[in-house]
PDB file of C-alpha atoms in Angstrom:
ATOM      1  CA  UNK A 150      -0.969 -16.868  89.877  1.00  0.00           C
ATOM      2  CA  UNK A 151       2.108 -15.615  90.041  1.00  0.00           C
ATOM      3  CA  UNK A 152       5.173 -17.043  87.679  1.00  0.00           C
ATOM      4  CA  UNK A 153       9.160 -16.898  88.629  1.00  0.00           C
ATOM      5  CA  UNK A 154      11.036 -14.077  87.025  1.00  0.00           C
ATOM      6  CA  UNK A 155      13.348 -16.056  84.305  1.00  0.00           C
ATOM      7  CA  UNK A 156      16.778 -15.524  84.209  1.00  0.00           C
ATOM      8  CA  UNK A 157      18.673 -13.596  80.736  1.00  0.00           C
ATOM      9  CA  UNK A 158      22.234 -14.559  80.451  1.00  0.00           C
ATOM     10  CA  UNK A 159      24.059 -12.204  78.215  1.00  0.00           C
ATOM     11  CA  UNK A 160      27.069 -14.526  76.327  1.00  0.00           C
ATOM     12  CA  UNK A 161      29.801 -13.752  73.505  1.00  0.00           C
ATOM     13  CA  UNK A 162      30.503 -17.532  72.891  1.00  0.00           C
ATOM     14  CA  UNK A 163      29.959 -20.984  72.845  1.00  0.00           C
ATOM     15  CA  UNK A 164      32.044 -21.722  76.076  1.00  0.00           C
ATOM     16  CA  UNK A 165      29.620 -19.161  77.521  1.00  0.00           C
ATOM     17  CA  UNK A 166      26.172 -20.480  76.150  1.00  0.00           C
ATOM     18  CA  UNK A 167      26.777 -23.633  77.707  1.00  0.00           C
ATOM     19  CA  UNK A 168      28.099 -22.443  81.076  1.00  0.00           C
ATOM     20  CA  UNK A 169      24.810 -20.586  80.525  1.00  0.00           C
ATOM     21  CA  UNK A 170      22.538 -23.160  79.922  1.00  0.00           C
ATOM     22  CA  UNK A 171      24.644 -25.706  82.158  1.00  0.00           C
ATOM     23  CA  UNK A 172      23.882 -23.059  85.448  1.00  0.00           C
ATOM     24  CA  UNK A 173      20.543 -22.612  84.585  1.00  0.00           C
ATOM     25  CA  UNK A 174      19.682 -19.609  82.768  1.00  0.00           C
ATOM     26  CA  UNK A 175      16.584 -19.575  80.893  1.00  0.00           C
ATOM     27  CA  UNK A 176      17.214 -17.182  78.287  1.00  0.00           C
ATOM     28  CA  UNK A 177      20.726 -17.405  76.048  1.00  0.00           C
ATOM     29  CA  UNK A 178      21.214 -13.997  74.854  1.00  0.00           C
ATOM     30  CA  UNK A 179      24.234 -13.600  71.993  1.00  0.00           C
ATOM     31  CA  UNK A 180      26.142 -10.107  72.238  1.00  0.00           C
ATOM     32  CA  UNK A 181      29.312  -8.620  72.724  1.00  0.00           C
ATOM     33  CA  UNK A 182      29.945  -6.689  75.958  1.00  0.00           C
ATOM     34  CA  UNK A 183      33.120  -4.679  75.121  1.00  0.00           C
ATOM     35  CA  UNK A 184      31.176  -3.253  72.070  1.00  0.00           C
ATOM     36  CA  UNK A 185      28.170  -1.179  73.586  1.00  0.00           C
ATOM     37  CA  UNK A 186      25.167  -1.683  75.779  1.00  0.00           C
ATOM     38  CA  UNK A 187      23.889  -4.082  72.807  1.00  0.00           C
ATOM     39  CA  UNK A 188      26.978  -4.489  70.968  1.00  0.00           C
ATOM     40  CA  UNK A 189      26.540  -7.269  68.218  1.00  0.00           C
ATOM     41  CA  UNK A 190      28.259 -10.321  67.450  1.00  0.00           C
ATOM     42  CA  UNK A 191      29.556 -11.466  64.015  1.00  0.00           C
ATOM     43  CA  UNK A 192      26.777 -12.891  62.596  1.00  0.00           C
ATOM     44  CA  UNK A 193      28.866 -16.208  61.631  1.00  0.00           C
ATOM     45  CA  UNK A 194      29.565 -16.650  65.819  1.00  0.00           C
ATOM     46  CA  UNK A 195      25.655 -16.020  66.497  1.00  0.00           C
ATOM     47  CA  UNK A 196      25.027 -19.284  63.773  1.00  0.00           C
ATOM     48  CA  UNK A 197      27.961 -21.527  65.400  1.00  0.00           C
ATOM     49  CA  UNK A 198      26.611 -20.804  68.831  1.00  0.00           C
ATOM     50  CA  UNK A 199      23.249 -21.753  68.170  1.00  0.00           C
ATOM     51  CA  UNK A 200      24.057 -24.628  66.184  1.00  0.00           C
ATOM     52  CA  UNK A 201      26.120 -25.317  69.294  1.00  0.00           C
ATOM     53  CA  UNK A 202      23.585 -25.737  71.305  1.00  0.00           C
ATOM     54  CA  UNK A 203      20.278 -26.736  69.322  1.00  0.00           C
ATOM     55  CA  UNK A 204      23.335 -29.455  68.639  1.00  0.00           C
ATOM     56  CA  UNK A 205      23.276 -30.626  72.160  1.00  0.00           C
ATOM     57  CA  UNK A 206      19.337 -30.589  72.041  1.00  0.00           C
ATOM     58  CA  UNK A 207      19.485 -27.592  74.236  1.00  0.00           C
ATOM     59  CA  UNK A 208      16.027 -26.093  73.626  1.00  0.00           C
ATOM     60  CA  UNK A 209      16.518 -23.052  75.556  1.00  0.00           C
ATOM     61  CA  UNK A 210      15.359 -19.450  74.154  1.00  0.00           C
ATOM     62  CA  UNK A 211      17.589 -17.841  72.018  1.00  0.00           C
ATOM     63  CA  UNK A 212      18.314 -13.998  71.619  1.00  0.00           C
ATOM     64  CA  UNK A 213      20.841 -11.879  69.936  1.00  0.00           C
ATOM     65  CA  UNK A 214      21.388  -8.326  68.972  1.00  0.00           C
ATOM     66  CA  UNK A 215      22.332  -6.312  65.771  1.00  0.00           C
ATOM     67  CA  UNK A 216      24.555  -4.060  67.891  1.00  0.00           C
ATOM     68  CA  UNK A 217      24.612  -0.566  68.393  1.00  0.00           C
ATOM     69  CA  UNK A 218      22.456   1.179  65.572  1.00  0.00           C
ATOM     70  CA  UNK A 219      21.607   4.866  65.653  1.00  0.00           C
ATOM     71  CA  UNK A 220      17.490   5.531  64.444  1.00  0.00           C
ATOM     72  CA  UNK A 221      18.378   7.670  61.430  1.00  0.00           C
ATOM     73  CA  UNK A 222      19.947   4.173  60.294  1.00  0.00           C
ATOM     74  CA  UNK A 223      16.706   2.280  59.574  1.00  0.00           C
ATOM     75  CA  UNK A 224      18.059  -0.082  56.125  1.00  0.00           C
ATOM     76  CA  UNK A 225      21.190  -0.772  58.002  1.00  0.00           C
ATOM     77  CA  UNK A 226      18.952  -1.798  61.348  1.00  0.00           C
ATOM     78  CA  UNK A 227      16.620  -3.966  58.835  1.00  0.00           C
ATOM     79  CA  UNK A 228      19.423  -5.531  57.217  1.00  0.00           C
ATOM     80  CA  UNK A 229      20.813  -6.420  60.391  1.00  0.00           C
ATOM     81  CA  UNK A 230      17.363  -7.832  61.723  1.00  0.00           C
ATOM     82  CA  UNK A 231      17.496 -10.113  58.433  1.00  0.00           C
ATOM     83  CA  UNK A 232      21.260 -11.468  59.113  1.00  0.00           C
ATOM     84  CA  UNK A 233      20.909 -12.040  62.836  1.00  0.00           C
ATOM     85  CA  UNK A 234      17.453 -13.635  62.045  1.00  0.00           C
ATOM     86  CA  UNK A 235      18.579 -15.939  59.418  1.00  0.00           C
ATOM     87  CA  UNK A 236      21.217 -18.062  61.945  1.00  0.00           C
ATOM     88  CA  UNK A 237      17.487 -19.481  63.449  1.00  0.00           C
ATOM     89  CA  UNK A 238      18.039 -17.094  67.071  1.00  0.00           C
ATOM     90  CA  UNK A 239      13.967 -17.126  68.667  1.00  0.00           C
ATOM     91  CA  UNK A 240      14.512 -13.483  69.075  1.00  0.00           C
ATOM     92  CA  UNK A 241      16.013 -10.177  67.601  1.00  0.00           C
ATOM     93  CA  UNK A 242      16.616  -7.629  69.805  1.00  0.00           C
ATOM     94  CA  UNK A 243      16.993  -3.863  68.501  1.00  0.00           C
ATOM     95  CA  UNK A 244      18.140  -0.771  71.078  1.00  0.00           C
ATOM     96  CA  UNK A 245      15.150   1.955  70.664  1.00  0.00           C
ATOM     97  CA  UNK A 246      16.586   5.541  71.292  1.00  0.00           C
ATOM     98  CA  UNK A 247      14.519   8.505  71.785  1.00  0.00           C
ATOM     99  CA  UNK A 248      14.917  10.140  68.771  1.00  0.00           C
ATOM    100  CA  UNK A 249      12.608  11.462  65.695  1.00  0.00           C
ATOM    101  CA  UNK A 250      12.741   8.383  63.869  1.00  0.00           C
ATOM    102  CA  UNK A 251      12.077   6.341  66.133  1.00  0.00           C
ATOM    103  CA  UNK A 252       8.548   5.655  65.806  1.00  0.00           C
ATOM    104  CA  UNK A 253       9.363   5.059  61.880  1.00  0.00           C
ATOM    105  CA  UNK A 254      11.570   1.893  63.077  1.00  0.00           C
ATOM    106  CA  UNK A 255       9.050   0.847  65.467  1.00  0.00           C
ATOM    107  CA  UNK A 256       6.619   0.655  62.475  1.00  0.00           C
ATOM    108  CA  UNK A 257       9.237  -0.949  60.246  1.00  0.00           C
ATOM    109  CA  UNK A 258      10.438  -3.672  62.687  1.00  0.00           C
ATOM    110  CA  UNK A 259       7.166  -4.904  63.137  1.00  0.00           C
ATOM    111  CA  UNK A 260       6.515  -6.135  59.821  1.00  0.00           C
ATOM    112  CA  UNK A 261      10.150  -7.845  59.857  1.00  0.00           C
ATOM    113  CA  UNK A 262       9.342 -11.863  59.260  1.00  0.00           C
ATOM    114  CA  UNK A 263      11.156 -12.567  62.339  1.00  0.00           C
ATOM    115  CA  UNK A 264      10.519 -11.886  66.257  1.00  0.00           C
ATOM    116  CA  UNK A 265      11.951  -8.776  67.134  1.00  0.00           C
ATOM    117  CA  UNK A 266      12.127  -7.369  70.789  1.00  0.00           C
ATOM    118  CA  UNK A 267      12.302  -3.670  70.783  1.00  0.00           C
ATOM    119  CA  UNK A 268      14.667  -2.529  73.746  1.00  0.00           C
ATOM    120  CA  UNK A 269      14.206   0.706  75.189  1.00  0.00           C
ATOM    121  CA  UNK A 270      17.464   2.408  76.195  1.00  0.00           C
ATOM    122  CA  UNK A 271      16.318   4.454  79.150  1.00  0.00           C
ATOM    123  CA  UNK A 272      19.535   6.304  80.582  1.00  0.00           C
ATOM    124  CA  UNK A 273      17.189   9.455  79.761  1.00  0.00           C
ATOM    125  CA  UNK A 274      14.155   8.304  80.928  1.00  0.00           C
ATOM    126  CA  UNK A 275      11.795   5.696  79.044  1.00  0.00           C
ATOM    127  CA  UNK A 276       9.515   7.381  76.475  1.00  0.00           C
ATOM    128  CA  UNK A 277       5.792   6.177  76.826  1.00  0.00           C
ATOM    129  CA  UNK A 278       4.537   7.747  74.050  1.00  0.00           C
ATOM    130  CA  UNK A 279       6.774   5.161  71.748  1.00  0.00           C
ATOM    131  CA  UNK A 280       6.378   2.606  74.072  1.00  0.00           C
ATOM    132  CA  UNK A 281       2.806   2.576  73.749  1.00  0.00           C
ATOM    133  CA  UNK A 282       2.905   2.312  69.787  1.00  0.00           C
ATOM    134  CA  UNK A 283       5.346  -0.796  70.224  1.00  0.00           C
ATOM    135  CA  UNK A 284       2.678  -2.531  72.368  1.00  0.00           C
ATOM    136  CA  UNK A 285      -0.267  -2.432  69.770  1.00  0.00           C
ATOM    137  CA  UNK A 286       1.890  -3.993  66.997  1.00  0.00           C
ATOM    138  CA  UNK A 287       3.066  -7.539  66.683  1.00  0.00           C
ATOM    139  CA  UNK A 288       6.522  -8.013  69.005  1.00  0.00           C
ATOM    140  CA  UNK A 289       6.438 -10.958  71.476  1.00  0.00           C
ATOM    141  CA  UNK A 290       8.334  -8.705  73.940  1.00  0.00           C
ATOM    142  CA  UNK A 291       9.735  -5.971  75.097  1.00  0.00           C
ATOM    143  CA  UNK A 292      12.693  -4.567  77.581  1.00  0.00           C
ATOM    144  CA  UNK A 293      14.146  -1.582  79.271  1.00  0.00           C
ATOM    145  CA  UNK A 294      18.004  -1.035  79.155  1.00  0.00           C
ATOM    146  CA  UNK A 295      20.967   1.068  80.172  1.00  0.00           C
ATOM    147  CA  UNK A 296      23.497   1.986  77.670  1.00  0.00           C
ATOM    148  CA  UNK A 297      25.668   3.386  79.798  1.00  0.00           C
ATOM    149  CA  UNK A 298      26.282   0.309  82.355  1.00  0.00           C
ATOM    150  CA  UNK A 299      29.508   2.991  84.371  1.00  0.00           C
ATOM    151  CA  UNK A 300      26.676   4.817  85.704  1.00  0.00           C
ATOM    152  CA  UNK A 301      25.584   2.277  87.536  1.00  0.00           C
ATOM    153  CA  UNK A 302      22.668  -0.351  87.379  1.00  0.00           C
ATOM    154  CA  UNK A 303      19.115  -0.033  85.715  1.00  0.00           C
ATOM    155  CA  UNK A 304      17.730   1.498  89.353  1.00  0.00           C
ATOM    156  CA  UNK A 305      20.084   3.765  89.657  1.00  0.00           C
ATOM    157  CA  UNK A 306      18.846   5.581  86.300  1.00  0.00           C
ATOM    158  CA  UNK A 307      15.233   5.310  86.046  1.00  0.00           C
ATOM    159  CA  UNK A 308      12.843   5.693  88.777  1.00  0.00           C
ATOM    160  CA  UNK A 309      11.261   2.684  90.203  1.00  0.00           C
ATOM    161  CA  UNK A 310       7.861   4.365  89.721  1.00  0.00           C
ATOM    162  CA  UNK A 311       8.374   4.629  86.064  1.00  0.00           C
ATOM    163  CA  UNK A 312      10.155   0.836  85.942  1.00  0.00           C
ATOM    164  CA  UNK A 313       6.553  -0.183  87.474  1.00  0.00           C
ATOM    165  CA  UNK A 314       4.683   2.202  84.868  1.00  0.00           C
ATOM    166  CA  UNK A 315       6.481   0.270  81.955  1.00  0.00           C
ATOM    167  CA  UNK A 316       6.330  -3.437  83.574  1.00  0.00           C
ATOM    168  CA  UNK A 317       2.138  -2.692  83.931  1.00  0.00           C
ATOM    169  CA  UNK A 318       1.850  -1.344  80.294  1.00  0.00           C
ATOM    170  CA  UNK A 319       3.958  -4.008  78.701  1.00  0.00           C
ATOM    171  CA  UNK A 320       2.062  -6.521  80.423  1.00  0.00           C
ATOM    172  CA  UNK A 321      -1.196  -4.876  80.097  1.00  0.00           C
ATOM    173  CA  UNK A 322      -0.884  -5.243  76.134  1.00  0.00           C
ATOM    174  CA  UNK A 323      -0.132  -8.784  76.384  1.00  0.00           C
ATOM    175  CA  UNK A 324       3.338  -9.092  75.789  1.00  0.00           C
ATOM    176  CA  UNK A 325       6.556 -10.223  77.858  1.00  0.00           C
ATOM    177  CA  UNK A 326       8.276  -7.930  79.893  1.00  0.00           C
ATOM    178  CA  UNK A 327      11.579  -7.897  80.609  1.00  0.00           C
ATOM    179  CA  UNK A 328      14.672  -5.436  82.797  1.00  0.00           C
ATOM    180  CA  UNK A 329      18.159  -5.308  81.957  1.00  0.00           C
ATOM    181  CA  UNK A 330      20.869  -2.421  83.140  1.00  0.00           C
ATOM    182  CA  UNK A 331      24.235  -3.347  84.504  1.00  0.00           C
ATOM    183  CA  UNK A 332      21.889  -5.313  87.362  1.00  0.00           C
ATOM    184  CA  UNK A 333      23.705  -6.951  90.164  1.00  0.00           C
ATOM    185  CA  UNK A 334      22.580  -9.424  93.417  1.00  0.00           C
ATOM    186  CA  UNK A 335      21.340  -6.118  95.536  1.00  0.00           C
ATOM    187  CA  UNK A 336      18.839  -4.783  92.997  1.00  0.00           C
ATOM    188  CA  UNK A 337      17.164  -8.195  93.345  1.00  0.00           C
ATOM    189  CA  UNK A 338      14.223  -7.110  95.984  1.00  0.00           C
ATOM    190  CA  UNK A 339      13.596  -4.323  93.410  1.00  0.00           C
ATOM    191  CA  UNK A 340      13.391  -6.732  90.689  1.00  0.00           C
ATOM    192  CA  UNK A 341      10.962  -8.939  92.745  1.00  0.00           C
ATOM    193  CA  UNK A 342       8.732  -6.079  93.459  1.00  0.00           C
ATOM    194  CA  UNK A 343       8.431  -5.213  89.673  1.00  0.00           C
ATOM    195  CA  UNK A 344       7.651  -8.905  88.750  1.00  0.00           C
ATOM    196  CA  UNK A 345       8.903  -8.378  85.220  1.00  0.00           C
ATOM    197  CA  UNK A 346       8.787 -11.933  82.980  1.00  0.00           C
ATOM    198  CA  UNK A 347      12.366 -12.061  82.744  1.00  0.00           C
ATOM    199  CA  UNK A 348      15.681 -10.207  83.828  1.00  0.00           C
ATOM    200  CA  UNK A 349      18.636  -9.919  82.187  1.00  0.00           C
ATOM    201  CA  UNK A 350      22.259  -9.992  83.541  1.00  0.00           C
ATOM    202  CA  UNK A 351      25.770  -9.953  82.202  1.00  0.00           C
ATOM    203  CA  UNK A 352      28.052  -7.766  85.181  1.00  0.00           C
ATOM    204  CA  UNK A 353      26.491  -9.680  87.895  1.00  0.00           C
ATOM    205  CA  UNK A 354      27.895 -12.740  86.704  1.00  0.00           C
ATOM    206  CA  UNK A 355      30.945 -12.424  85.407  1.00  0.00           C
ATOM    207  CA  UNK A 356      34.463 -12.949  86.982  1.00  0.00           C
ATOM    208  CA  UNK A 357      35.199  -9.447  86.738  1.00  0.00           C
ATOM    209  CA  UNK A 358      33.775  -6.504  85.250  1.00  0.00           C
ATOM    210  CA  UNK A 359      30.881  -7.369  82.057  1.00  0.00           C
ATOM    211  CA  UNK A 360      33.628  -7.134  79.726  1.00  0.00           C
ATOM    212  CA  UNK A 361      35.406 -10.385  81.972  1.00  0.00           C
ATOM    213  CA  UNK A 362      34.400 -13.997  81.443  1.00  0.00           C
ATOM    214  CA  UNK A 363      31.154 -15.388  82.461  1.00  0.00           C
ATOM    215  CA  UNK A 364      31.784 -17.294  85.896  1.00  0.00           C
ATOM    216  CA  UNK A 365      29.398 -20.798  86.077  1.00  0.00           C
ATOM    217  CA  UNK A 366      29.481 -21.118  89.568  1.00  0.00           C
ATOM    218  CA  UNK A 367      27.659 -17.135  89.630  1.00  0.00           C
ATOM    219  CA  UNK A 368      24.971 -18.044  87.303  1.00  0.00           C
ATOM    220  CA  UNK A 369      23.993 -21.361  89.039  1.00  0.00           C
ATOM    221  CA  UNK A 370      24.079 -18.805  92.309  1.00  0.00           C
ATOM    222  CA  UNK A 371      21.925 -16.754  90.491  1.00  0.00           C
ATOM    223  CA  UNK A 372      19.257 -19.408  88.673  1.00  0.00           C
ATOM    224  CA  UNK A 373      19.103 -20.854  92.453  1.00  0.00           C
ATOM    225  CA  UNK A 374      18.194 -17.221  94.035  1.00  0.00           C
ATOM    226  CA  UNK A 375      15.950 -16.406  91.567  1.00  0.00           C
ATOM    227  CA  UNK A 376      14.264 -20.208  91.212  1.00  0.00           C
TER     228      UNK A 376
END
């Protein structure tokens, strides 16, 4: 059987999240686009947002980032894990960087109390090695990213045979899978070939660049090409 590919709406307020949820996006996902491929918002904005919507009985997933973290940083990633998990978000996300320590905060972020979704930042190519020890512990998901979005989308820096190669083993281990990169309308065929569980887009639906405001008319465009 095969399921729709959900739509990941990356937002930096409440004006957003409800545009969000209003066009039909089936992920909210709480960041801050001028601050880094998963830049963070204050953790005081992340709690008003979702009481924002769980407040308008919006039941819709809920996902926010700690920001940009380097791997040698592991209490300052945990303590971030703790604050962003403790405004009641579904899901933590965490950029994953090839690096030496990396495995270490793999290990670490999988005894965290809350649901953490490791994202692997593949401008350099995605390391299966690591991503094979994040599928046999406990996250609910995991994703492949772009930190650099100028350098075009998620296609344009990793191979589509190695996209594939990560959607299979993600999936094989039992766990969502989702894409995210910078991703705009043309790389939608490619998406639909790779099937992943959900996508994520912020440039493709904005008025202007990913740093602009999200445009509501563009994600109901979107939710409709993709439902």
């Amino acid at each position: 059987m095969t399921t729709r590919m959900r739509l990941l709406v990356s937002v930096r307020n409440e004006a957003e999240a409800l545009l969000s949820a209003e066009g039909g996006a089936d992920f909210i996902d709480l960041k801050e686009p001028r601050d880094g491929a998963l830049g963070g918002l204050p953790v005081a904005t992340i709690r008003s947002i979702v009481q924002a919507l769980r407040g308008r009985d919006i039941a819709l997933p809920i996902s926010a980032t700690i920001g940009d973290v380097a791997m040698h940083e592991a209490d300052l990633i945990a303590a971030r894990v703790e604050a962003v998990g403790a405004c009641e978000v579904d899901y933590v996300k965490v950029g994953i960087a090839p690096s030496l320590q990396a495995a270490a905060v793999l290990d670490r972020l999988a005894a965290s109390r809350h649901a953490v979704v490791p994202v692997f930042i593949a401008d350099a190519g995605l390391d299966f090695e690591l991503i094979a020890r994040a599928c046999r512990l406990g996250f609910p998901a995991l994703m492949a990213d772009t930190a650099d979005k100028r350098a075009g989308s998620l296609f344009a820096c990793v191979a589509a045979a190695e996209l594939q190669r990560f959607v299979a083993t993600v999936r094989e281990a039992g766990k969502l899978v989702g894409l995210a990169g910078a991703l705009r309308l043309p790389d939608l065929p490619a998406l639909r070939r790779l099937a992943p569980d959900f996508a994520g887009f912020r440039s493709a639906v904005c008025a202007g660049d990913r740093a602009s405001a999200l445009d509501g008319q563009k994600v109901r465009g979107l939710a409709e090409l993709l439902g």
